[in-house]
CSV table of C-alpha atoms in Angstrom, one decimal:
chain,number,residue,atom,x,y,z
O,155,MET,CA,92.9,147.9,180.4
O,156,LYS,CA,90.6,149.1,177.6
O,157,ARG,CA,93.3,151.7,176.7
O,158,ILE,CA,95.9,149.0,176.4
O,159,ILE,CA,93.6,146.9,174.2
O,160,SER,CA,92.9,149.9,172.0
O,161,LEU,CA,96.6,150.6,171.6
O,162,LEU,CA,97.3,147.0,170.6
O,163,LEU,CA,94.5,147.1,168.0
O,164,VAL,CA,95.9,150.3,166.5
O,165,LEU,CA,99.4,148.7,166.4
O,166,VAL,CA,98.1,145.5,164.7
O,167,MET,CA,96.1,147.6,162.1
O,168,ALA,CA,99.2,149.7,161.4
O,169,MET,CA,101.3,146.6,160.8
O,170,ALA,CA,98.7,145.0,158.6
O,171,SER,CA,98.5,148.3,156.6
O,172,PHE,CA,102.3,148.3,156.1
O,173,ALA,CA,102.3,144.7,155.1
O,174,GLY,CA,99.7,145.4,152.5
O,175,CYS,CA,101.6,148.3,151.1
O,176,ALA,CA,104.8,146.2,151.0
O,177,SER,CA,103.1,143.4,148.9
O,178,ASP,CA,101.8,145.8,146.3
O,179,LYS,CA,105.2,147.5,145.8
O,180,PRO,CA,107.6,145.9,143.3
O,181,THR,CA,110.6,144.3,144.9
O,182,GLU,CA,113.7,146.0,143.9
O,183,LYS,CA,116.0,143.6,142.1
O,184,THR,CA,119.7,143.4,141.8
O,185,LYS,CA,121.3,143.9,138.4
O,186,GLU,CA,122.3,140.2,138.3
O,187,GLU,CA,118.7,139.0,139.1
O,188,THR,CA,117.4,141.2,136.3
O,189,THR,CA,119.8,139.9,133.7
O,190,LYS,CA,119.0,136.2,134.6
O,191,GLU,CA,115.3,136.9,134.1
O,192,GLU,CA,115.9,138.5,130.8
O,193,VAL,CA,118.0,135.6,129.6
O,194,LYS,CA,115.3,133.3,130.9
O,195,LYS,CA,112.7,135.2,128.9
O,196,ASP,CA,114.8,135.2,125.8
O,197,THR,CA,115.3,131.4,126.0
O,198,THR,CA,111.6,130.8,126.4
O,199,LYS,CA,111.0,133.1,123.4
O,200,ASP,CA,113.5,131.0,121.3
O,201,LYS,CA,111.7,127.7,122.3
O,202,GLU,CA,108.4,129.0,121.3
O,203,GLU,CA,109.4,130.2,117.9
O,204,PRO,CA,107.6,127.9,115.4
O,205,VAL,CA,109.7,125.6,113.2
O,206,GLU,CA,109.1,126.3,109.5
O,207,VAL,CA,107.7,122.9,108.2
O,208,SER,CA,107.8,121.8,104.6
O,209,GLU,CA,105.0,119.6,103.5
O,210,ILE,CA,105.6,117.0,100.8
O,211,ARG,CA,103.2,114.5,99.2
O,212,TYR,CA,104.2,110.8,98.9
O,213,ALA,CA,102.2,108.6,96.6
O,214,TYR,CA,102.4,104.8,96.4
O,215,TRP,CA,100.3,101.8,95.3
O,216,GLY,CA,99.5,98.6,97.0
O,217,ASP,CA,97.2,97.1,99.5
O,218,GLY,CA,98.4,95.9,102.9
O,219,ASN,CA,101.4,98.3,102.9
O,220,GLU,CA,100.0,100.9,105.2
O,221,ASP,CA,101.8,99.8,108.3
O,222,PHE,CA,105.3,99.8,107.1
O,223,VAL,CA,104.8,102.9,104.9
O,224,LYS,CA,103.6,104.7,108.0
O,225,ALA,CA,106.5,103.4,110.1
O,226,ILE,CA,109.0,104.6,107.5
O,227,VAL,CA,107.5,108.0,107.3
O,228,GLU,CA,107.5,108.3,111.1
O,229,ALA,CA,111.1,107.3,111.2
O,230,PHE,CA,112.0,110.0,108.6
O,231,GLU,CA,109.9,112.7,110.3
O,232,ALA,CA,111.6,111.9,113.7
O,233,LYS,CA,114.9,112.8,112.1
O,234,ASN,CA,113.5,115.6,110.0
O,235,PRO,CA,111.1,117.5,112.2
O,236,ASP,CA,111.0,120.3,109.6
O,237,VAL,CA,109.4,118.0,107.0
O,238,LYS,CA,105.8,116.7,107.1
O,239,VAL,CA,105.0,113.8,104.7
O,240,ILE,CA,101.4,113.5,103.5
O,241,ILE,CA,100.8,109.8,102.5
O,242,GLU,CA,98.7,109.2,99.4
O,243,ALA,CA,97.8,105.5,98.9
O,244,LEU,CA,96.1,104.3,95.7
O,245,PRO,CA,95.2,100.9,94.3
O,246,TRP,CA,97.3,99.8,91.3
O,247,SER,CA,94.2,100.0,89.1
O,248,GLU,CA,93.9,103.8,89.7
O,249,TYR,CA,97.5,104.8,90.3
O,250,TRP,CA,98.8,105.4,86.8
O,251,THR,CA,95.6,107.1,85.6
O,252,LYS,CA,95.7,109.6,88.5
O,253,LEU,CA,99.5,110.1,88.2
O,254,GLU,CA,99.2,110.9,84.5
O,255,ALA,CA,96.3,113.3,85.3
O,256,SER,CA,98.3,115.0,88.0
O,257,ALA,CA,101.2,115.4,85.6
O,258,MET,CA,99.0,117.0,83.0
O,259,GLY,CA,97.5,119.3,85.6
O,260,GLY,CA,100.9,120.2,87.2
O,261,ALA,CA,99.9,118.7,90.5
O,262,MET,CA,102.1,115.6,90.8
O,263,PRO,CA,103.0,114.3,94.2
O,264,ASP,CA,106.4,115.5,95.3
O,265,VAL,CA,107.7,111.9,95.8
O,266,PHE,CA,106.2,108.7,94.4
O,267,ILE,CA,107.0,105.1,93.5
O,268,HIS,CA,107.6,104.4,89.8
O,269,HIS,CA,107.7,101.3,87.5
O,270,PRO,CA,110.0,100.4,84.7
O,271,LYS,CA,107.1,100.1,82.4
O,272,TYR,CA,106.1,103.8,82.7
O,273,ILE,CA,109.2,105.7,83.8
O,274,GLU,CA,110.7,106.4,80.3
O,275,GLN,CA,107.7,108.4,79.3
O,276,TYR,CA,108.1,110.6,82.4
O,277,VAL,CA,111.8,111.1,81.7
O,278,ASP,CA,111.2,111.9,78.0
O,279,ASN,CA,108.6,114.5,79.1
O,280,ASN,CA,111.0,116.1,81.6
O,281,LEU,CA,108.8,115.4,84.6
O,282,LEU,CA,111.4,113.9,86.9
O,283,VAL,CA,114.5,115.1,88.8
O,284,PRO,CA,117.8,113.2,88.7
O,285,VAL,CA,118.4,111.4,92.0
O,286,ASP,CA,121.9,110.1,91.6
O,287,ASP,CA,123.5,113.0,93.4
O,288,LEU,CA,122.4,112.7,97.0
O,289,ASN,CA,125.8,112.5,98.7
O,290,ASP,CA,125.3,116.0,100.1
O,291,ILE,CA,122.5,114.5,102.2
O,292,ASP,CA,123.9,111.0,102.8
O,293,PRO,CA,127.7,110.6,102.5
O,294,ASN,CA,127.2,106.8,102.2
O,295,PHE,CA,124.9,107.2,99.3
O,296,SER,CA,125.9,105.3,96.1
O,297,LEU,CA,124.2,103.5,93.3
O,298,ASP,CA,126.5,100.6,94.2
O,299,ASN,CA,124.4,100.1,97.3
O,300,TYR,CA,121.9,98.2,95.1
O,301,PRO,CA,122.1,95.2,92.7
O,302,GLU,CA,122.8,96.4,89.2
O,303,ALA,CA,119.7,94.8,87.9
O,304,THR,CA,117.5,96.9,90.2
O,305,VAL,CA,119.2,100.2,89.1
O,306,ALA,CA,119.4,99.6,85.3
O,307,PRO,CA,115.7,100.1,84.6
O,308,PHE,CA,115.9,103.7,85.9
O,309,LEU,CA,119.1,104.8,84.2
O,310,PHE,CA,118.8,107.0,81.2
O,311,ASP,CA,122.0,108.1,79.5
O,312,GLY,CA,123.8,107.3,82.7
O,313,THR,CA,121.5,109.4,84.9
O,314,ALA,CA,119.3,107.8,87.5
O,315,TYR,CA,115.7,109.1,87.7
O,316,GLY,CA,114.7,106.6,90.3
O,317,LEU,CA,116.3,104.9,93.3
O,318,PRO,CA,115.6,101.2,93.8
O,319,LYS,CA,112.9,100.4,96.4
O,320,ASP,CA,112.6,96.7,96.0
O,321,PHE,CA,112.6,93.8,93.6
O,322,ASP,CA,110.5,90.7,93.1
O,323,THR,CA,110.6,87.2,91.5
O,324,ILE,CA,107.9,84.6,91.0
O,325,GLY,CA,107.5,81.3,92.9
O,326,LEU,CA,105.3,78.2,92.8
O,327,PHE,CA,102.9,78.6,95.7
O,328,TYR,CA,101.4,75.3,96.9
O,329,ASN,CA,98.9,74.1,99.5
O,330,LYS,CA,100.6,71.5,101.7
O,331,GLU,CA,97.3,70.3,103.1
O,332,ILE,CA,96.1,69.2,99.6
O,333,PHE,CA,99.4,67.5,98.9
O,334,ASP,CA,99.4,65.7,102.2
O,335,ALA,CA,95.8,64.5,101.6
O,336,ALA,CA,96.8,63.0,98.3
O,337,GLY,CA,100.1,61.6,99.6
O,338,VAL,CA,102.1,63.6,97.0
O,339,PRO,CA,105.6,64.9,97.7
O,340,TYR,CA,105.9,68.7,97.7
O,341,PRO,CA,107.4,70.5,94.7
O,342,ASP,CA,111.2,71.1,94.6
O,343,SER,CA,113.8,72.5,92.3
O,344,THR,CA,114.0,69.4,90.2
O,345,TRP,CA,110.5,69.9,88.8
O,346,ASP,CA,109.9,70.6,85.1
O,347,TRP,CA,106.7,71.3,83.0
O,348,ASP,CA,105.8,67.6,82.7
O,349,LYS,CA,106.1,67.1,86.4
O,350,LEU,CA,103.8,70.1,87.1
O,351,VAL,CA,101.1,68.7,84.8
O,352,GLU,CA,101.5,65.2,86.3
O,353,VAL,CA,101.0,66.4,89.9
O,354,ALA,CA,98.3,68.9,88.9
O,355,LYS,CA,96.3,66.0,87.5
O,356,GLN,CA,96.8,64.0,90.7
O,357,LEU,CA,95.6,66.8,92.9
O,358,THR,CA,92.6,67.9,90.7
O,359,ASP,CA,89.3,66.9,92.4
O,360,LYS,CA,86.5,68.5,90.5
O,361,GLU,CA,83.8,66.8,92.6
O,362,ASN,CA,85.1,68.8,95.5
O,363,ASP,CA,85.8,71.9,93.4
O,364,ILE,CA,89.6,71.6,93.8
O,365,TYR,CA,92.0,72.2,90.9
O,366,GLY,CA,95.6,71.1,90.8
O,367,TYR,CA,96.8,74.3,89.2
O,368,GLY,CA,95.6,77.9,88.5
O,369,ALA,CA,96.4,79.2,85.0
O,370,TYR,CA,94.9,82.6,85.5
O,371,ILE,CA,95.4,85.5,83.1
O,372,THR,CA,98.4,87.4,84.3
O,373,PRO,CA,101.6,88.4,82.4
O,374,GLN,CA,104.3,88.9,85.0
O,375,GLN,CA,103.1,86.1,87.3
O,376,GLY,CA,102.0,83.8,84.5
O,377,TYR,CA,102.7,83.4,80.8
O,378,TYR,CA,105.7,85.7,80.6
O,379,ASN,CA,107.5,83.0,82.6
O,380,THR,CA,106.5,80.1,80.5
O,381,ILE,CA,107.4,82.0,77.3
O,382,MET,CA,110.9,82.5,78.6
O,383,GLN,CA,111.1,78.9,79.9
O,384,ALA,CA,110.3,77.8,76.4
O,385,GLY,CA,113.1,80.0,75.0
O,386,GLY,CA,110.8,82.7,73.5
O,387,TYR,CA,110.6,86.4,73.9
O,388,LEU,CA,107.9,89.1,73.7
O,389,ILE,CA,110.7,91.6,73.0
O,390,THR,CA,113.9,90.1,71.6
O,391,PRO,CA,117.3,91.3,72.9
O,392,GLU,CA,117.5,93.3,69.7
O,393,GLY,CA,114.3,95.2,70.7
O,394,LYS,CA,112.0,93.6,68.1
O,395,SER,CA,108.8,91.7,68.6
O,396,GLY,CA,109.2,88.0,69.4
O,397,ALA,CA,105.5,87.3,69.6
O,398,ALA,CA,105.5,85.1,66.5
O,399,MET,CA,108.5,83.0,67.5
O,400,PRO,CA,107.6,79.3,67.8
O,401,GLU,CA,109.1,79.2,71.3
O,402,THR,CA,106.9,82.1,72.3
O,403,MET,CA,103.8,80.3,71.1
O,404,ALA,CA,105.0,77.2,72.9
O,405,GLY,CA,105.0,79.1,76.2
O,406,MET,CA,101.5,80.4,75.6
O,407,GLN,CA,100.3,77.0,74.5
O,408,TYR,CA,101.5,75.4,77.8
O,409,TRP,CA,99.4,78.0,79.7
O,410,VAL,CA,96.3,77.3,77.6
O,411,ASP,CA,96.7,73.5,77.8
O,412,MET,CA,96.6,73.5,81.5
O,413,ILE,CA,93.0,74.7,81.2
O,414,TYR,CA,91.5,73.0,78.1
O,415,THR,CA,93.7,70.0,77.4
O,416,HIS,CA,94.8,68.8,80.8
O,417,GLU,CA,91.8,70.3,82.5
O,418,VAL,CA,93.7,70.9,85.8
O,419,SER,CA,92.9,74.7,86.0
O,420,PRO,CA,89.7,76.7,86.3
O,421,THR,CA,88.7,78.6,83.2
O,422,PRO,CA,89.0,82.4,82.8
O,423,GLU,CA,85.2,82.6,83.4
O,424,GLN,CA,85.6,80.9,86.8
O,425,PHE,CA,88.5,83.2,87.7
O,426,ALA,CA,86.3,86.1,86.8
O,427,ASP,CA,83.9,85.1,89.6
O,428,THR,CA,86.7,84.3,92.1
O,429,GLU,CA,90.3,85.6,91.7
O,430,ALA,CA,93.0,83.0,91.7
O,431,LYS,CA,94.5,84.2,95.0
O,432,GLN,CA,91.1,83.9,96.7
O,433,MET,CA,90.8,80.4,95.3
O,434,PHE,CA,94.3,79.5,96.6
O,435,ALA,CA,93.6,81.0,100.1
O,436,SER,CA,90.3,79.1,100.3
O,437,GLY,CA,91.9,75.8,99.4
O,438,LYS,CA,90.5,75.5,95.9
O,439,LEU,CA,93.8,75.6,94.1
O,440,ALA,CA,96.7,73.3,95.0
O,441,MET,CA,99.3,75.3,93.1
O,442,MET,CA,99.7,78.6,91.4
O,443,PHE,CA,102.5,80.9,90.1
O,444,ALA,CA,102.6,84.1,92.1
O,445,GLY,CA,105.0,87.0,92.9
O,446,SER,CA,107.0,87.3,96.1
O,447,TRP,CA,104.9,90.3,97.1
O,448,ASN,CA,102.1,87.9,97.9
O,449,MET,CA,103.9,86.4,100.8
O,450,ASN,CA,102.7,89.1,103.2
O,451,ASN,CA,99.0,88.6,102.3
O,452,PHE,CA,99.1,84.8,102.5
O,453,ALA,CA,101.2,84.7,105.6
O,454,GLN,CA,98.7,87.0,107.4
O,455,ASN,CA,95.6,85.1,106.1
O,456,GLU,CA,94.5,82.7,108.8
O,457,ASP,CA,92.8,80.5,106.2
O,458,ILE,CA,96.1,79.6,104.4
O,459,ALA,CA,98.9,80.9,106.6
O,460,ASP,CA,99.9,77.5,108.1
O,461,LYS,CA,99.0,75.5,105.0
O,462,PHE,CA,101.2,76.9,102.2
O,463,ASP,CA,104.8,77.0,101.2
O,464,VAL,CA,106.6,78.0,98.0
O,465,ALA,CA,109.1,76.4,95.6
O,466,GLU,CA,111.1,77.5,92.5
O,467,LEU,CA,109.2,77.6,89.2
O,468,PRO,CA,109.5,74.3,87.2
O,469,ALA,CA,111.9,74.4,84.3
O,470,GLY,CA,110.6,74.6,80.8
O,471,PRO,CA,111.8,72.7,77.7
O,472,ALA,CA,114.5,75.3,77.0
O,473,GLN,CA,115.6,76.5,80.5
O,474,LYS,CA,114.8,77.6,84.0
O,475,ALA,CA,113.5,81.1,83.9
O,476,VAL,CA,111.6,83.5,86.1
O,477,MET,CA,110.6,87.1,85.6
O,478,THR,CA,112.0,89.8,87.9
O,479,ASN,CA,111.1,93.4,88.3
O,480,SER,CA,112.1,96.3,90.5
O,481,ILE,CA,110.4,99.6,91.4
O,482,CYS,CA,111.9,102.9,92.5
O,483,PHE,CA,111.4,106.2,94.2
O,484,SER,CA,111.2,109.3,92.0
O,485,ILE,CA,110.9,113.0,92.5
O,486,ALA,CA,108.5,115.2,90.5
O,487,LYS,CA,110.3,118.1,88.7
O,488,SER,CA,107.3,120.2,89.6
O,489,THR,CA,107.9,120.0,93.3
O,490,GLU,CA,108.2,123.2,95.2
O,491,GLU,CA,110.0,121.5,98.1
O,492,LEU,CA,112.9,120.0,96.3
O,493,GLU,CA,115.3,119.9,99.2
O,494,ALA,CA,112.7,118.2,101.5
O,495,ALA,CA,111.9,115.7,98.7
O,496,ARG,CA,115.6,114.9,98.1
O,497,ARG,CA,116.0,114.2,101.8
O,498,PHE,CA,113.0,112.0,101.9
O,499,VAL,CA,114.1,110.0,98.9
O,500,ALA,CA,117.6,109.6,100.3
O,501,PHE,CA,116.0,108.2,103.5
O,502,LEU,CA,113.5,105.9,101.6
O,503,ALA,CA,116.4,104.4,99.6
O,504,SER,CA,118.6,104.0,102.7
O,505,GLU,CA,119.5,100.7,104.6
O,506,GLU,CA,117.5,101.9,107.6
O,507,SER,CA,114.3,102.5,105.7
O,508,GLN,CA,114.5,99.3,103.6
O,509,SER,CA,115.3,97.3,106.8
O,510,ILE,CA,112.0,98.6,108.2
O,511,GLU,CA,110.2,97.4,105.2
O,512,ALA,CA,111.9,94.0,105.4
O,513,ALA,CA,110.9,93.6,109.0
O,514,PHE,CA,107.2,94.2,108.1
O,515,GLY,CA,107.6,91.6,105.3
O,516,GLY,CA,106.6,93.9,102.4
O,517,ALA,CA,108.5,93.5,99.1
O,518,ILE,CA,112.1,92.3,99.0
O,519,PRO,CA,114.1,95.4,99.7
O,520,ALA,CA,116.8,96.4,97.2
O,521,PHE,CA,119.5,97.8,99.4
O,522,GLN,CA,122.4,95.3,99.5
O,523,GLY,CA,122.1,92.9,102.5
O,524,THR,CA,118.5,93.7,103.4
O,525,ALA,CA,117.0,90.9,101.4
O,526,SER,CA,118.2,88.4,104.0
O,527,LYS,CA,116.2,90.3,106.6
O,528,TRP,CA,113.1,89.9,104.5
O,529,VAL,CA,113.7,86.1,104.2
O,530,GLU,CA,114.1,86.0,108.0
O,531,THR,CA,110.7,87.6,108.4
O,532,TYR,CA,109.3,84.5,106.6
O,533,SER,CA,111.3,81.9,108.5
O,534,ASP,CA,108.3,79.5,108.5
O,535,TYR,CA,108.5,79.3,104.7
O,536,ASN,CA,111.0,78.6,102.0
O,537,ALA,CA,111.2,82.3,101.0
O,538,GLN,CA,114.9,82.0,100.1
O,539,ILE,CA,113.8,80.6,96.7
O,540,PHE,CA,112.8,84.1,95.7
O,541,ILE,CA,116.4,85.2,96.2
O,542,ASP,CA,117.9,82.1,94.7
O,543,SER,CA,115.8,82.4,91.6
O,544,LEU,CA,117.7,85.6,90.6
O,545,GLU,CA,120.3,83.2,89.1
O,546,PHE,CA,117.9,82.5,86.2
O,547,ALA,CA,115.8,85.6,86.3
O,548,TYR,CA,114.9,87.9,83.3
O,549,PRO,CA,113.7,91.5,83.7
O,550,LEU,CA,110.3,92.4,82.4
O,551,PRO,CA,110.4,93.2,78.7
O,552,ARG,CA,110.3,96.9,78.0
O,553,THR,CA,110.9,99.5,75.3
O,554,LYS,CA,110.3,103.2,75.0
O,555,ASN,CA,106.6,102.7,74.4
O,556,THR,CA,106.1,99.7,76.7
O,557,ASN,CA,102.7,100.9,77.8
O,558,LYS,CA,101.4,100.9,74.2
O,559,TRP,CA,102.3,97.4,73.3
O,560,TYR,CA,101.7,96.0,76.8
O,561,SER,CA,98.0,96.8,76.5
O,562,VAL,CA,97.9,95.0,73.1
O,563,VAL,CA,99.7,92.0,74.7
O,564,LYS,CA,97.1,91.8,77.4
O,565,ASP,CA,94.2,92.0,75.0
O,566,TYR,CA,95.5,89.1,72.8
O,567,ALA,CA,96.5,87.1,75.8
O,568,ARG,CA,93.0,87.3,77.1
O,569,LEU,CA,91.6,86.1,73.7
O,570,ILE,CA,94.1,83.3,73.6
O,571,ILE,CA,93.7,82.0,77.2
O,572,SER,CA,89.9,82.3,76.9
O,573,ASN,CA,90.2,80.0,73.8
O,574,GLN,CA,88.6,82.6,71.6
O,575,VAL,CA,91.5,82.5,69.1
O,576,SER,CA,94.2,79.8,68.7
O,577,VAL,CA,97.6,80.4,70.0
O,578,GLU,CA,99.0,80.6,66.5
O,579,GLU,CA,96.4,83.1,65.3
O,580,GLY,CA,96.6,85.3,68.4
O,581,CYS,CA,100.4,85.4,68.5
O,582,THR,CA,100.6,86.2,64.8
O,583,LYS,CA,98.2,89.1,65.0
O,584,LEU,CA,99.9,90.3,68.2
O,585,ASN,CA,103.2,90.2,66.4
O,586,GLU,CA,101.9,92.4,63.6
O,587,GLU,CA,100.6,95.1,66.0
O,588,MET,CA,103.7,95.0,68.1
O,589,GLU,CA,105.9,95.5,65.1
O,590,ALA,CA,103.9,98.5,64.1
O,591,ILE,CA,104.2,100.0,67.6
O,592,LEU,CA,107.9,99.3,67.8
O,593,ALA,CA,108.5,100.9,64.4
O,594,GLU,CA,107.1,104.2,65.8
O,595,GLU,CA,110.0,104.1,68.3
O,596,GLN,CA,112.7,104.2,65.6
């Protein structure tokens, strides 16, 4: 019996030893199996190869735009995995200083938003790339995709150095709660200057620190509009200074009178303590002129969101008039990633991108047909007035050296609206300085 057991143990050990040898020895493969594995290895190798990614910098200004800028960049990167966009957001107050410094230092962002007031300087200094030849990227690309008024500010000798991003107009924002409490009907398109003063007086309640109107110091959202409504110009259609025109002075006088004659507006000193938009949001202003880009901030502000609406600006003694402006996307000539930058700008200016911005309620997008989507975003308000106002809109005044005389305009406007000089004296001196600056352009 013991012999039988011993033989069985030997047999088991021998089998185990064989099995061990078999597991250590490579299995012989057929030619077909070997080829499949090589193919599999090659495929794996292809998938693991890193994609060469181009990085581009995109600079813009504006508060409260982060969400839709990020959404647009993400949509672009999803379609262009070989491009990484670095977002650089700056406040308006710092944007142009830093952009100019980057231009001087040769470190401009690859793509950035531009303004009619500044773009000519950059074109003259050969700092921008033409962007009207993007059909190789988007077969549907055409400057006809945008209203002519939004393209014109960025055309120089027939070449576009910027593609329209959006446009804006100005409206009369009003606090419905203050109107309701006073039993006064809301503003409508029949209003004129006199009606605005009449109602502002009715709504002013200084005991409770409430003013009927806010005549704060602002050109585009303020006195530029009343100058045009009075029939005046800062820059005439012939490109000369219109600051000394009686109509221009009348437009400035209306703004000043709201503060010191009719006493329906806080003074510049009061606005220095609290900005007009903060006063409006906190229920201290019944009415104010403000740009369409403010819809997003007010509609998201729980203090004012369900209390405000907007109407057309009242007509002046000469006409209905409202300022309009558009901004654009430009490419720096210094970019080392031109192809990636061109693809990004083509996307930014596309219907898809501008529809994203419309859905977020940013500015009014420029691509034909997308403005209605922006209006739908603000269906609780009469936002359509910003679009309808284009019928009597005027572009911001500009010349080759806009930035030079613009700073002079702001300085004199501050003196005039602060009542430190009369309208006549301020406008006369402003005219002299503007004429000198404009003469340099000849």
